Amino acid sequence: MDELRAAIGRYVVLPSEEALTAVTLWVAASHIQPALQHAPRLAVVGPTKGCGKSRVLDVLHETVHKPMMTVNTSPAVVFRVIGEDPPTLLVDEADTIFGPKAGDKEDLRGLLNAGHQRNRPAWRISGPEHKATAFPTFAMAALAAIGDLPDTITDRAVVLRMQKRKPGERITPFRSRYSAPELNALRDRLTAWLAPLRSTAEGLVPQMPVEDRAADTWEPLVIVADLAGGHWPSRARAACLAMTRNEVVQDEQTTLKTRLLRDIRRVFEQQGDQEALRSHDLLAALIQDAEAPWAEYGTKGLNAYHLANLLRDFGISPANHRFENGRQAKAYARNQFLDAWARYCPDPAQPAPAAGEAVVARRAQGKPLTPPSGTLPIGPPGGPAGPRPTR
């Protein structure tokens, strides 16, 4: 276990020491998954490209039990390869499964949601006789994505929030011809150690530092740590506490950002839905709301930097705008908010007009959005299955 942790740390820079511990335990847990009642997901997410998400999957591919990379695999194939000894699913570009580009991948999305717990089969009509057939879904899965994944995944996952490496952070280049043999040797040693202990692992009921779904997700990792002994039991529980607490903070930030979107929409409505609002004016209106948290945000209240930082994950930023009096100033354009409003804080009192779909179509074609006339489109464009708010 110590050697595996060191090897993973050579090839990727993870967000924290606890995250490195968690990945090590997750890899080891994949070798006892036939004995587990829950198959924890590993959500490898980052705000942009180049954060090391795919490199994490490369390392996992060489160390986990029966890896199956599913970048563009048919859901029918995945259904049929999961059995009593399931593979470990490695899903790159998972944002295409859960985001607006999901298309016909509903079956794979359902499999990934259901497969966290044993005895949750997917029923399909199959074979020449068209009989109802139960397909197992239980399998450990690592999912890499730009942006966050839905609550249905992250609530069942150990979440790695990747960032780009800083200039001083060094890693060993990953090259299959010489990296894979080293990692494969560690994988084989893990199998030799853990495969005979599956029946023992099945009977373990470890003391958990968390409860409910977090305990379900982390229990396989803590079981492996208890089997390893030494410093691993305490290290595993410390990582569990630190990373679950971090997700609580992320949830709080999500709630705050959603509140900000709602309050900005209210300000635009009060100003007659102007094409743009000066950053200074928008900030002043937000801070003047006595019931909102913005006057006490940070140490001196919400400022322009805070506002831009909170909106960045939604793809919203200020830009120079020329107003009717001919003066130019930093401002937020209303049309930048339309997509975020529709996805994260829709107004249930209004129906979703067809114009919402037109907005998404123009964005997909790479054309700039123009402020629509009339009412704001409400509801996730293209239907109810939109992505969850960024954590």
PDB file of N, CA and C in Angstrom, residues 115-192:
ATOM      1  N   GLY A 115     -25.437   1.475 -10.119  1.00  0.00           N
ATOM      2  CA  GLY A 115     -24.389   0.503  -9.795  1.00  0.00           C
ATOM      3  C   GLY A 115     -23.630   0.757  -8.529  1.00  0.00           C
ATOM      4  N   HIS A 116     -23.985   1.786  -7.764  1.00  0.00           N
ATOM      5  CA  HIS A 116     -23.299   2.050  -6.498  1.00  0.00           C
ATOM      6  C   HIS A 116     -23.634   1.008  -5.447  1.00  0.00           C
ATOM      7  N   GLN A 117     -24.800   0.391  -5.558  1.00  0.00           N
ATOM      8  CA  GLN A 117     -25.253  -0.558  -4.549  1.00  0.00           C
ATOM      9  C   GLN A 117     -25.555  -1.901  -5.192  1.00  0.00           C
ATOM     10  N   ARG A 118     -25.211  -2.964  -4.489  1.00  0.00           N
ATOM     11  CA  ARG A 118     -25.457  -4.306  -5.006  1.00  0.00           C
ATOM     12  C   ARG A 118     -26.964  -4.585  -5.091  1.00  0.00           C
ATOM     13  N   ASN A 119     -27.329  -5.485  -5.989  1.00  0.00           N
ATOM     14  CA  ASN A 119     -28.730  -5.911  -6.174  1.00  0.00           C
ATOM     15  C   ASN A 119     -29.628  -4.773  -6.666  1.00  0.00           C
ATOM     16  N   ARG A 120     -29.098  -3.982  -7.594  1.00  0.00           N
ATOM     17  CA  ARG A 120     -29.903  -2.963  -8.271  1.00  0.00           C
ATOM     18  C   ARG A 120     -29.801  -3.213  -9.781  1.00  0.00           C
ATOM     19  N   PRO A 121     -30.397  -4.300 -10.266  1.00  0.00           N
ATOM     20  CA  PRO A 121     -30.234  -4.641 -11.691  1.00  0.00           C
ATOM     21  C   PRO A 121     -31.038  -3.705 -12.591  1.00  0.00           C
ATOM     22  N   ALA A 122     -30.636  -3.680 -13.839  1.00  0.00           N
ATOM     23  CA  ALA A 122     -31.387  -2.951 -14.867  1.00  0.00           C
ATOM     24  C   ALA A 122     -32.130  -3.978 -15.714  1.00  0.00           C
ATOM     25  N   TRP A 123     -33.419  -3.793 -15.875  1.00  0.00           N
ATOM     26  CA  TRP A 123     -34.228  -4.741 -16.638  1.00  0.00           C
ATOM     27  C   TRP A 123     -34.359  -4.265 -18.080  1.00  0.00           C
ATOM     28  N   ARG A 124     -34.115  -5.204 -19.016  1.00  0.00           N
ATOM     29  CA  ARG A 124     -34.215  -4.900 -20.431  1.00  0.00           C
ATOM     30  C   ARG A 124     -34.867  -6.074 -21.162  1.00  0.00           C
ATOM     31  N   ILE A 125     -35.535  -5.765 -22.243  1.00  0.00           N
ATOM     32  CA  ILE A 125     -36.032  -6.818 -23.129  1.00  0.00           C
ATOM     33  C   ILE A 125     -34.868  -7.276 -23.990  1.00  0.00           C
ATOM     34  N   SER A 126     -34.585  -8.584 -23.969  1.00  0.00           N
ATOM     35  CA  SER A 126     -33.381  -9.077 -24.627  1.00  0.00           C
ATOM     36  C   SER A 126     -33.636 -10.425 -25.285  1.00  0.00           C
ATOM     37  N   GLY A 127     -32.814 -10.731 -26.289  1.00  0.00           N
ATOM     38  CA  GLY A 127     -32.853 -12.037 -26.935  1.00  0.00           C
ATOM     39  C   GLY A 127     -33.934 -12.148 -27.993  1.00  0.00           C
ATOM     40  N   PRO A 128     -33.848 -13.217 -28.804  1.00  0.00           N
ATOM     41  CA  PRO A 128     -34.826 -13.394 -29.892  1.00  0.00           C
ATOM     42  C   PRO A 128     -36.247 -13.591 -29.389  1.00  0.00           C
ATOM     43  N   GLU A 129     -36.394 -14.073 -28.138  1.00  0.00           N
ATOM     44  CA  GLU A 129     -37.728 -14.279 -27.580  1.00  0.00           C
ATOM     45  C   GLU A 129     -38.245 -13.044 -26.850  1.00  0.00           C
ATOM     46  N   HIS A 130     -37.449 -11.993 -26.819  1.00  0.00           N
ATOM     47  CA  HIS A 130     -37.847 -10.713 -26.204  1.00  0.00           C
ATOM     48  C   HIS A 130     -38.297 -10.895 -24.753  1.00  0.00           C
ATOM     49  N   LYS A 131     -37.458 -11.600 -23.995  1.00  0.00           N
ATOM     50  CA  LYS A 131     -37.760 -11.827 -22.592  1.00  0.00           C
ATOM     51  C   LYS A 131     -37.196 -10.691 -21.739  1.00  0.00           C
ATOM     52  N   ALA A 132     -37.877 -10.416 -20.642  1.00  0.00           N
ATOM     53  CA  ALA A 132     -37.364  -9.449 -19.673  1.00  0.00           C
ATOM     54  C   ALA A 132     -36.145 -10.048 -18.976  1.00  0.00           C
ATOM     55  N   THR A 133     -35.028  -9.346 -19.052  1.00  0.00           N
ATOM     56  CA  THR A 133     -33.759  -9.851 -18.521  1.00  0.00           C
ATOM     57  C   THR A 133     -33.175  -8.834 -17.555  1.00  0.00           C
ATOM     58  N   ALA A 134     -32.693  -9.328 -16.409  1.00  0.00           N
ATOM     59  CA  ALA A 134     -32.058  -8.459 -15.416  1.00  0.00           C
ATOM     60  C   ALA A 134     -30.555  -8.424 -15.666  1.00  0.00           C
ATOM     61  N   PHE A 135     -30.014  -7.235 -15.904  1.00  0.00           N
ATOM     62  CA  PHE A 135     -28.586  -7.068 -16.114  1.00  0.00           C
ATOM     63  C   PHE A 135     -27.973  -6.450 -14.860  1.00  0.00           C
ATOM     64  N   PRO A 136     -26.919  -7.064 -14.304  1.00  0.00           N
ATOM     65  CA  PRO A 136     -26.268  -6.474 -13.129  1.00  0.00           C
ATOM     66  C   PRO A 136     -25.697  -5.101 -13.460  1.00  0.00           C
ATOM     67  N   THR A 137     -25.700  -4.216 -12.483  1.00  0.00           N
ATOM     68  CA  THR A 137     -25.120  -2.879 -12.654  1.00  0.00           C
ATOM     69  C   THR A 137     -23.994  -2.606 -11.660  1.00  0.00           C
ATOM     70  N   PHE A 138     -23.809  -3.501 -10.692  1.00  0.00           N
ATOM     71  CA  PHE A 138     -22.866  -3.256  -9.599  1.00  0.00           C
ATOM     72  C   PHE A 138     -21.431  -3.310 -10.102  1.00  0.00           C
ATOM     73  N   ALA A 139     -20.737  -2.186 -10.043  1.00  0.00           N
ATOM     74  CA  ALA A 139     -19.337  -2.123 -10.453  1.00  0.00           C
ATOM     75  C   ALA A 139     -18.748  -0.814  -9.957  1.00  0.00           C
ATOM     76  N   MET A 140     -17.500  -0.843  -9.528  1.00  0.00           N
ATOM     77  CA  MET A 140     -16.811   0.388  -9.171  1.00  0.00           C
ATOM     78  C   MET A 140     -16.534   1.181 -10.443  1.00  0.00           C
ATOM     79  N   ALA A 141     -16.560   2.499 -10.328  1.00  0.00           N
ATOM     80  CA  ALA A 141     -16.387   3.349 -11.499  1.00  0.00           C
ATOM     81  C   ALA A 141     -15.662   4.625 -11.117  1.00  0.00           C
ATOM     82  N   ALA A 142     -14.710   5.012 -11.962  1.00  0.00           N
ATOM     83  CA  ALA A 142     -14.046   6.312 -11.855  1.00  0.00           C
ATOM     84  C   ALA A 142     -14.475   7.147 -13.048  1.00  0.00           C
ATOM     85  N   LEU A 143     -14.893   8.384 -12.792  1.00  0.00           N
ATOM     86  CA  LEU A 143     -15.409   9.248 -13.840  1.00  0.00           C
ATOM     87  C   LEU A 143     -14.636  10.559 -13.852  1.00  0.00           C
ATOM     88  N   ALA A 144     -14.059  10.902 -15.005  1.00  0.00           N
ATOM     89  CA  ALA A 144     -13.323  12.148 -15.156  1.00  0.00           C
ATOM     90  C   ALA A 144     -14.145  13.119 -15.981  1.00  0.00           C
ATOM     91  N   ALA A 145     -14.233  14.371 -15.534  1.00  0.00           N
ATOM     92  CA  ALA A 145     -15.086  15.340 -16.219  1.00  0.00           C
ATOM     93  C   ALA A 145     -14.585  16.749 -15.995  1.00  0.00           C
ATOM     94  N   ILE A 146     -14.833  17.600 -16.995  1.00  0.00           N
ATOM     95  CA  ILE A 146     -14.653  19.039 -16.815  1.00  0.00           C
ATOM     96  C   ILE A 146     -15.928  19.576 -16.178  1.00  0.00           C
ATOM     97  N   GLY A 147     -15.762  20.354 -15.123  1.00  0.00           N
ATOM     98  CA  GLY A 147     -16.943  20.783 -14.385  1.00  0.00           C
ATOM     99  C   GLY A 147     -17.376  19.698 -13.425  1.00  0.00           C
ATOM    100  N   ASP A 148     -18.454  19.944 -12.737  1.00  0.00           N
ATOM    101  CA  ASP A 148     -18.898  19.000 -11.727  1.00  0.00           C
ATOM    102  C   ASP A 148     -19.861  17.987 -12.313  1.00  0.00           C
ATOM    103  N   LEU A 149     -20.068  16.920 -11.571  1.00  0.00           N
ATOM    104  CA  LEU A 149     -20.994  15.865 -11.947  1.00  0.00           C
ATOM    105  C   LEU A 149     -22.275  16.003 -11.131  1.00  0.00           C
ATOM    106  N   PRO A 150     -23.361  15.344 -11.546  1.00  0.00           N
ATOM    107  CA  PRO A 150     -24.628  15.486 -10.811  1.00  0.00           C
ATOM    108  C   PRO A 150     -24.535  14.988  -9.375  1.00  0.00           C
ATOM    109  N   ASP A 151     -25.449  15.473  -8.552  1.00  0.00           N
ATOM    110  CA  ASP A 151     -25.509  15.028  -7.153  1.00  0.00           C
ATOM    111  C   ASP A 151     -25.643  13.518  -7.043  1.00  0.00           C
ATOM    112  N   THR A 152     -26.352  12.897  -7.978  1.00  0.00           N
ATOM    113  CA  THR A 152     -26.552  11.455  -7.916  1.00  0.00           C
ATOM    114  C   THR A 152     -25.237  10.699  -8.006  1.00  0.00           C
ATOM    115  N   ILE A 153     -24.215  11.319  -8.598  1.00  0.00           N
ATOM    116  CA  ILE A 153     -22.889  10.706  -8.669  1.00  0.00           C
ATOM    117  C   ILE A 153     -22.021  11.167  -7.502  1.00  0.00           C
ATOM    118  N   THR A 154     -21.909  12.471  -7.294  1.00  0.00           N
ATOM    119  CA  THR A 154     -20.983  12.964  -6.272  1.00  0.00           C
ATOM    120  C   THR A 154     -21.393  12.550  -4.869  1.00  0.00           C
ATOM    121  N   ASP A 155     -22.687  12.355  -4.618  1.00  0.00           N
ATOM    122  CA  ASP A 155     -23.111  11.880  -3.301  1.00  0.00           C
ATOM    123  C   ASP A 155     -22.682  10.440  -3.042  1.00  0.00           C
ATOM    124  N   ARG A 156     -22.319   9.736  -4.103  1.00  0.00           N
ATOM    125  CA  ARG A 156     -21.879   8.353  -3.984  1.00  0.00           C
ATOM    126  C   ARG A 156     -20.400   8.201  -4.328  1.00  0.00           C
ATOM    127  N   ALA A 157     -19.664   9.306  -4.271  1.00  0.00           N
ATOM    128  CA  ALA A 157     -18.299   9.305  -4.784  1.00  0.00           C
ATOM    129  C   ALA A 157     -17.302   9.881  -3.797  1.00  0.00           C
ATOM    130  N   VAL A 158     -16.072   9.424  -3.941  1.00  0.00           N
ATOM    131  CA  VAL A 158     -14.915  10.119  -3.402  1.00  0.00           C
ATOM    132  C   VAL A 158     -14.532  11.143  -4.463  1.00  0.00           C
ATOM    133  N   VAL A 159     -14.570  12.418  -4.130  1.00  0.00           N
ATOM    134  CA  VAL A 159     -14.430  13.477  -5.135  1.00  0.00           C
ATOM    135  C   VAL A 159     -13.022  14.057  -5.098  1.00  0.00           C
ATOM    136  N   LEU A 160     -12.347  13.999  -6.235  1.00  0.00           N
ATOM    137  CA  LEU A 160     -11.037  14.626  -6.404  1.00  0.00           C
ATOM    138  C   LEU A 160     -11.225  15.906  -7.208  1.00  0.00           C
ATOM    139  N   ARG A 161     -10.971  17.034  -6.606  1.00  0.00           N
ATOM    140  CA  ARG A 161     -11.117  18.323  -7.291  1.00  0.00           C
ATOM    141  C   ARG A 161      -9.743  18.764  -7.782  1.00  0.00           C
ATOM    142  N   MET A 162      -9.441  18.385  -9.019  1.00  0.00           N
ATOM    143  CA  MET A 162      -8.126  18.581  -9.579  1.00  0.00           C
ATOM    144  C   MET A 162      -7.890  20.045  -9.958  1.00  0.00           C
ATOM    145  N   GLN A 163      -6.624  20.446  -9.909  1.00  0.00           N
ATOM    146  CA  GLN A 163      -6.211  21.777 -10.346  1.00  0.00           C
ATOM    147  C   GLN A 163      -4.961  21.638 -11.212  1.00  0.00           C
ATOM    148  N   LYS A 164      -4.701  22.652 -12.023  1.00  0.00           N
ATOM    149  CA  LYS A 164      -3.472  22.630 -12.813  1.00  0.00           C
ATOM    150  C   LYS A 164      -2.261  22.696 -11.895  1.00  0.00           C
ATOM    151  N   ARG A 165      -1.187  22.054 -12.343  1.00  0.00           N
ATOM    152  CA  ARG A 165       0.031  22.073 -11.543  1.00  0.00           C
ATOM    153  C   ARG A 165       0.642  23.470 -11.516  1.00  0.00           C
ATOM    154  N   LYS A 166       1.188  23.814 -10.359  1.00  0.00           N
ATOM    155  CA  LYS A 166       1.932  25.054 -10.240  1.00  0.00           C
ATOM    156  C   LYS A 166       3.315  24.863 -10.867  1.00  0.00           C
ATOM    157  N   PRO A 167       4.009  25.955 -11.220  1.00  0.00           N
ATOM    158  CA  PRO A 167       5.304  25.822 -11.896  1.00  0.00           C
ATOM    159  C   PRO A 167       6.305  24.945 -11.166  1.00  0.00           C
ATOM    160  N   GLY A 168       6.293  24.954  -9.831  1.00  0.00           N
ATOM    161  CA  GLY A 168       7.280  24.174  -9.095  1.00  0.00           C
ATOM    162  C   GLY A 168       6.911  22.723  -8.855  1.00  0.00           C
ATOM    163  N   GLU A 169       5.694  22.322  -9.229  1.00  0.00           N
ATOM    164  CA  GLU A 169       5.246  20.949  -8.962  1.00  0.00           C
ATOM    165  C   GLU A 169       5.691  20.037 -10.105  1.00  0.00           C
ATOM    166  N   ARG A 170       6.470  19.019  -9.755  1.00  0.00           N
ATOM    167  CA  ARG A 170       7.038  18.112 -10.746  1.00  0.00           C
ATOM    168  C   ARG A 170       6.415  16.735 -10.629  1.00  0.00           C
ATOM    169  N   ILE A 171       6.259  16.074 -11.760  1.00  0.00           N
ATOM    170  CA  ILE A 171       5.797  14.689 -11.776  1.00  0.00           C
ATOM    171  C   ILE A 171       6.674  13.891 -12.724  1.00  0.00           C
ATOM    172  N   THR A 172       6.609  12.589 -12.596  1.00  0.00           N
ATOM    173  CA  THR A 172       7.297  11.696 -13.528  1.00  0.00           C
ATOM    174  C   THR A 172       6.443  11.539 -14.769  1.00  0.00           C
ATOM    175  N   PRO A 173       6.990  11.776 -15.960  1.00  0.00           N
ATOM    176  CA  PRO A 173       6.181  11.595 -17.178  1.00  0.00           C
ATOM    177  C   PRO A 173       5.648  10.170 -17.268  1.00  0.00           C
ATOM    178  N   PHE A 174       4.377  10.043 -17.652  1.00  0.00           N
ATOM    179  CA  PHE A 174       3.763   8.725 -17.782  1.00  0.00           C
ATOM    180  C   PHE A 174       3.973   8.223 -19.210  1.00  0.00           C
ATOM    181  N   ARG A 175       4.730   7.135 -19.349  1.00  0.00           N
ATOM    182  CA  ARG A 175       4.960   6.499 -20.636  1.00  0.00           C
ATOM    183  C   ARG A 175       4.645   5.018 -20.484  1.00  0.00           C
ATOM    184  N   SER A 176       3.713   4.538 -21.273  1.00  0.00           N
ATOM    185  CA  SER A 176       3.208   3.181 -21.086  1.00  0.00           C
ATOM    186  C   SER A 176       4.319   2.143 -21.129  1.00  0.00           C
ATOM    187  N   ARG A 177       5.310   2.334 -21.995  1.00  0.00           N
ATOM    188  CA  ARG A 177       6.313   1.283 -22.193  1.00  0.00           C
ATOM    189  C   ARG A 177       7.158   1.013 -20.946  1.00  0.00           C
ATOM    190  N   TYR A 178       7.345   2.058 -20.088  1.00  0.00           N
ATOM    191  CA  TYR A 178       8.093   1.778 -18.868  1.00  0.00           C
ATOM    192  C   TYR A 178       7.302   2.070 -17.597  1.00  0.00           C
ATOM    193  N   SER A 179       6.229   2.853 -17.686  1.00  0.00           N
ATOM    194  CA  SER A 179       5.402   3.110 -16.501  1.00  0.00           C
ATOM    195  C   SER A 179       4.470   1.949 -16.206  1.00  0.00           C
ATOM    196  N   ALA A 180       3.882   1.374 -17.264  1.00  0.00           N
ATOM    197  CA  ALA A 180       2.909   0.295 -17.067  1.00  0.00           C
ATOM    198  C   ALA A 180       3.499  -0.914 -16.359  1.00  0.00           C
ATOM    199  N   PRO A 181       4.703  -1.401 -16.742  1.00  0.00           N
ATOM    200  CA  PRO A 181       5.226  -2.588 -16.043  1.00  0.00           C
ATOM    201  C   PRO A 181       5.374  -2.393 -14.536  1.00  0.00           C
ATOM    202  N   GLU A 182       5.828  -1.200 -14.108  1.00  0.00           N
ATOM    203  CA  GLU A 182       5.964  -0.938 -12.673  1.00  0.00           C
ATOM    204  C   GLU A 182       4.605  -0.977 -11.981  1.00  0.00           C
ATOM    205  N   LEU A 183       3.619  -0.308 -12.580  1.00  0.00           N
ATOM    206  CA  LEU A 183       2.294  -0.257 -11.987  1.00  0.00           C
ATOM    207  C   LEU A 183       1.602  -1.617 -12.056  1.00  0.00           C
ATOM    208  N   ASN A 184       1.804  -2.348 -13.137  1.00  0.00           N
ATOM    209  CA  ASN A 184       1.214  -3.685 -13.246  1.00  0.00           C
ATOM    210  C   ASN A 184       1.764  -4.625 -12.183  1.00  0.00           C
ATOM    211  N   ALA A 185       3.046  -4.476 -11.862  1.00  0.00           N
ATOM    212  CA  ALA A 185       3.634  -5.318 -10.811  1.00  0.00           C
ATOM    213  C   ALA A 185       2.972  -5.030  -9.467  1.00  0.00           C
ATOM    214  N   LEU A 186       2.701  -3.756  -9.185  1.00  0.00           N
ATOM    215  CA  LEU A 186       1.985  -3.408  -7.950  1.00  0.00           C
ATOM    216  C   LEU A 186       0.568  -3.968  -7.977  1.00  0.00           C
ATOM    217  N   ARG A 187      -0.080  -3.876  -9.135  1.00  0.00           N
ATOM    218  CA  ARG A 187      -1.438  -4.430  -9.272  1.00  0.00           C
ATOM    219  C   ARG A 187      -1.437  -5.921  -8.972  1.00  0.00           C
ATOM    220  N   ASP A 188      -0.485  -6.649  -9.511  1.00  0.00           N
ATOM    221  CA  ASP A 188      -0.439  -8.095  -9.298  1.00  0.00           C
ATOM    222  C   ASP A 188      -0.188  -8.434  -7.827  1.00  0.00           C
ATOM    223  N   ARG A 189       0.621  -7.643  -7.168  1.00  0.00           N
ATOM    224  CA  ARG A 189       0.862  -7.883  -5.741  1.00  0.00           C
ATOM    225  C   ARG A 189      -0.397  -7.582  -4.924  1.00  0.00           C
ATOM    226  N   LEU A 190      -1.144  -6.538  -5.322  1.00  0.00           N
ATOM    227  CA  LEU A 190      -2.405  -6.257  -4.651  1.00  0.00           C
ATOM    228  C   LEU A 190      -3.375  -7.424  -4.798  1.00  0.00           C
ATOM    229  N   THR A 191      -3.457  -7.959  -6.018  1.00  0.00           N
ATOM    230  CA  THR A 191      -4.349  -9.099  -6.263  1.00  0.00           C
ATOM    231  C   THR A 191      -3.953 -10.297  -5.422  1.00  0.00           C
ATOM    232  N   ALA A 192      -2.652 -10.587  -5.386  1.00  0.00           N
ATOM    233  CA  ALA A 192      -2.167 -11.741  -4.613  1.00  0.00           C
ATOM    234  C   ALA A 192      -2.459 -11.579  -3.131  1.00  0.00           C
TER     235      ALA A 192
END
